Amino acid sequence: MKYIIYYFSLILLSTNTIADSLKINIHGITLNQGNVRIGIFNRQEFPNGNQFEGVIVNSDKNKLSKTLQIPSGSYAIAIFQDTNNNKVLDKNFFGIPIEKYGFSGADVFGEPTFDEAKIIINGDQTISVKID
């Protein structure tokens, strides 16, 4: 019996369950205009598919910081200010967003691909995202 407990303890200790800290500094928020929604994607479904983690924060400041605990890996971050709290990024007739939004990674015109927005988390990290 004590060997079974010893073996089980070794399995638990060998499992990497430690998450890294990702601090996201968000700039360009319009005060008191709904919530800021943060989507963290770890697959090619970025930015419209299933997200790894979603966070909603109050927009009572024009810039804010949110720290999340996530496992090491490649991620893309999509952020928008949901001014009417309908949980989607609203777009006009032409498909152009009418709510503020921004992405991690490279600053490109339009919606980036996963690879363009990708950041690699391996240890504690801080990124900045401006929403326009």
Tab-separated table of C-alpha atoms in Angstrom:
chain	number	residue	atom	x	y	z
A	1	MET	CA	0.000	0.000	0.000
A	2	LYS	CA	2.762	2.465	0.848
A	3	TYR	CA	4.338	1.814	-2.585
A	4	ILE	CA	1.083	2.745	-4.287
A	5	ILE	CA	0.923	6.014	-2.339
A	6	TYR	CA	4.592	6.712	-3.152
A	7	TYR	CA	4.022	6.018	-6.870
A	8	PHE	CA	0.884	8.208	-6.948
A	9	SER	CA	2.809	11.043	-5.229
A	10	LEU	CA	5.550	10.877	-7.861
A	11	ILE	CA	2.975	11.174	-10.636
A	12	LEU	CA	1.421	14.238	-9.006
A	13	LEU	CA	4.797	15.899	-8.482
A	14	SER	CA	5.882	15.262	-12.068
A	15	THR	CA	2.790	16.955	-13.542
A	16	ASN	CA	3.443	20.550	-14.584
A	17	THR	CA	0.455	22.444	-13.200
A	18	ILE	CA	2.213	25.748	-12.634
A	19	ALA	CA	0.766	28.598	-14.668
A	20	ASP	CA	2.596	31.656	-15.889
A	21	SER	CA	1.455	35.183	-15.137
A	22	LEU	CA	0.338	37.268	-18.121
A	23	LYS	CA	-0.255	40.937	-17.366
A	24	ILE	CA	-2.236	42.753	-20.065
A	25	ASN	CA	-2.118	46.562	-20.081
A	26	ILE	CA	-5.076	47.905	-22.077
A	27	HIS	CA	-5.112	51.511	-23.333
A	28	GLY	CA	-7.759	53.543	-25.166
A	29	ILE	CA	-10.842	52.562	-23.181
A	30	THR	CA	-13.842	54.925	-23.224
A	31	LEU	CA	-14.915	55.553	-19.631
A	32	ASN	CA	-18.083	53.890	-18.351
A	33	GLN	CA	-19.097	52.534	-21.741
A	34	GLY	CA	-19.858	48.876	-21.083
A	35	ASN	CA	-17.290	46.226	-20.283
A	36	VAL	CA	-13.952	45.275	-21.781
A	37	ARG	CA	-13.885	41.668	-22.977
A	38	ILE	CA	-10.602	39.797	-23.262
A	39	GLY	CA	-10.401	36.575	-25.261
A	40	ILE	CA	-7.358	34.323	-25.059
A	41	PHE	CA	-7.039	31.856	-27.915
A	42	ASN	CA	-4.568	28.990	-28.098
A	43	ARG	CA	-5.501	27.587	-31.497
A	44	GLN	CA	-6.156	28.606	-35.067
A	45	GLU	CA	-9.791	29.543	-34.272
A	46	PHE	CA	-8.656	33.077	-33.455
A	47	PRO	CA	-10.457	35.471	-33.179
A	48	ASN	CA	-13.954	34.099	-33.756
A	49	GLY	CA	-13.743	30.531	-32.476
A	50	ASN	CA	-13.636	28.960	-29.047
A	51	GLN	CA	-11.400	30.801	-26.647
A	52	PHE	CA	-9.120	29.308	-24.034
A	53	GLU	CA	-10.188	31.860	-21.471
A	54	GLY	CA	-12.506	34.851	-21.463
A	55	VAL	CA	-12.418	37.739	-19.035
A	56	ILE	CA	-14.774	40.681	-18.549
A	57	VAL	CA	-13.564	43.811	-16.761
A	58	ASN	CA	-15.352	47.029	-15.884
A	59	SER	CA	-14.410	50.053	-17.997
A	60	ASP	CA	-14.324	52.737	-15.326
A	61	LYS	CA	-10.806	53.849	-16.319
A	62	ASN	CA	-9.336	54.781	-19.697
A	63	LYS	CA	-6.529	52.277	-19.165
A	64	LEU	CA	-6.405	49.171	-17.061
A	65	SER	CA	-4.266	46.163	-16.277
A	66	LYS	CA	-5.471	42.611	-15.909
A	67	THR	CA	-3.241	39.763	-14.748
A	68	LEU	CA	-4.163	36.211	-15.697
A	69	GLN	CA	-2.632	32.863	-14.882
A	70	ILE	CA	-2.226	30.683	-17.979
A	71	PRO	CA	-0.011	27.726	-18.922
A	72	SER	CA	3.033	28.249	-21.132
A	73	GLY	CA	2.283	28.165	-24.833
A	74	SER	CA	1.349	30.193	-27.907
A	75	TYR	CA	-1.680	32.451	-27.614
A	76	ALA	CA	-3.440	35.259	-29.438
A	77	ILE	CA	-5.313	37.917	-27.480
A	78	ALA	CA	-8.418	39.717	-28.790
A	79	ILE	CA	-9.906	42.598	-26.787
A	80	PHE	CA	-12.965	44.747	-27.384
A	81	GLN	CA	-15.078	47.209	-25.452
A	82	ASP	CA	-18.638	45.901	-25.399
A	83	THR	CA	-20.422	49.245	-25.140
A	84	ASN	CA	-23.936	47.786	-25.302
A	85	ASN	CA	-23.152	44.604	-23.292
A	86	ASN	CA	-24.446	42.229	-25.966
A	87	LYS	CA	-21.291	40.033	-25.739
A	88	VAL	CA	-20.270	40.464	-29.395
A	89	LEU	CA	-18.123	42.920	-31.307
A	90	ASP	CA	-20.709	44.950	-33.214
A	91	LYS	CA	-20.000	45.751	-36.867
A	92	ASN	CA	-21.604	48.048	-39.423
A	93	PHE	CA	-23.203	47.033	-42.729
A	94	PHE	CA	-19.761	46.659	-44.341
A	95	GLY	CA	-18.407	44.408	-41.559
A	96	ILE	CA	-16.273	47.137	-39.998
A	97	PRO	CA	-16.282	47.080	-36.175
A	98	ILE	CA	-18.127	49.978	-34.532
A	99	GLU	CA	-16.837	49.157	-31.040
A	100	LYS	CA	-13.230	49.622	-29.945
A	101	TYR	CA	-11.019	46.568	-30.366
A	102	GLY	CA	-7.390	45.488	-30.411
A	103	PHE	CA	-5.131	42.446	-30.677
A	104	SER	CA	-1.855	41.170	-29.301
A	105	GLY	CA	1.179	40.754	-31.528
A	106	ALA	CA	1.972	42.724	-34.655
A	107	ASP	CA	0.101	45.911	-35.470
A	108	VAL	CA	-1.528	45.134	-38.810
A	109	PHE	CA	-4.330	46.770	-40.747
A	110	GLY	CA	-7.580	44.838	-40.265
A	111	GLU	CA	-8.035	41.552	-38.498
A	112	PRO	CA	-4.727	39.727	-37.953
A	113	THR	CA	-4.176	36.024	-38.451
A	114	PHE	CA	-3.341	33.846	-35.456
A	115	ASP	CA	0.358	33.953	-36.390
A	116	GLU	CA	0.333	37.762	-36.641
A	117	ALA	CA	-1.318	38.119	-33.217
A	118	LYS	CA	0.560	35.258	-31.572
A	119	ILE	CA	2.539	35.780	-28.398
A	120	ILE	CA	4.579	33.071	-26.728
A	121	ILE	CA	4.168	32.705	-22.983
A	122	ASN	CA	7.051	31.032	-21.222
A	123	GLY	CA	7.340	32.587	-17.781
A	124	ASP	CA	5.782	35.751	-16.432
A	125	GLN	CA	5.168	38.361	-19.098
A	126	THR	CA	3.573	41.792	-19.648
A	127	ILE	CA	2.019	42.983	-22.916
A	128	SER	CA	0.234	46.192	-23.937
A	129	VAL	CA	-2.792	46.359	-26.214
A	130	LYS	CA	-4.346	49.585	-27.504
A	131	ILE	CA	-7.987	49.447	-28.489
A	132	ASP	CA	-9.270	51.853	-31.176
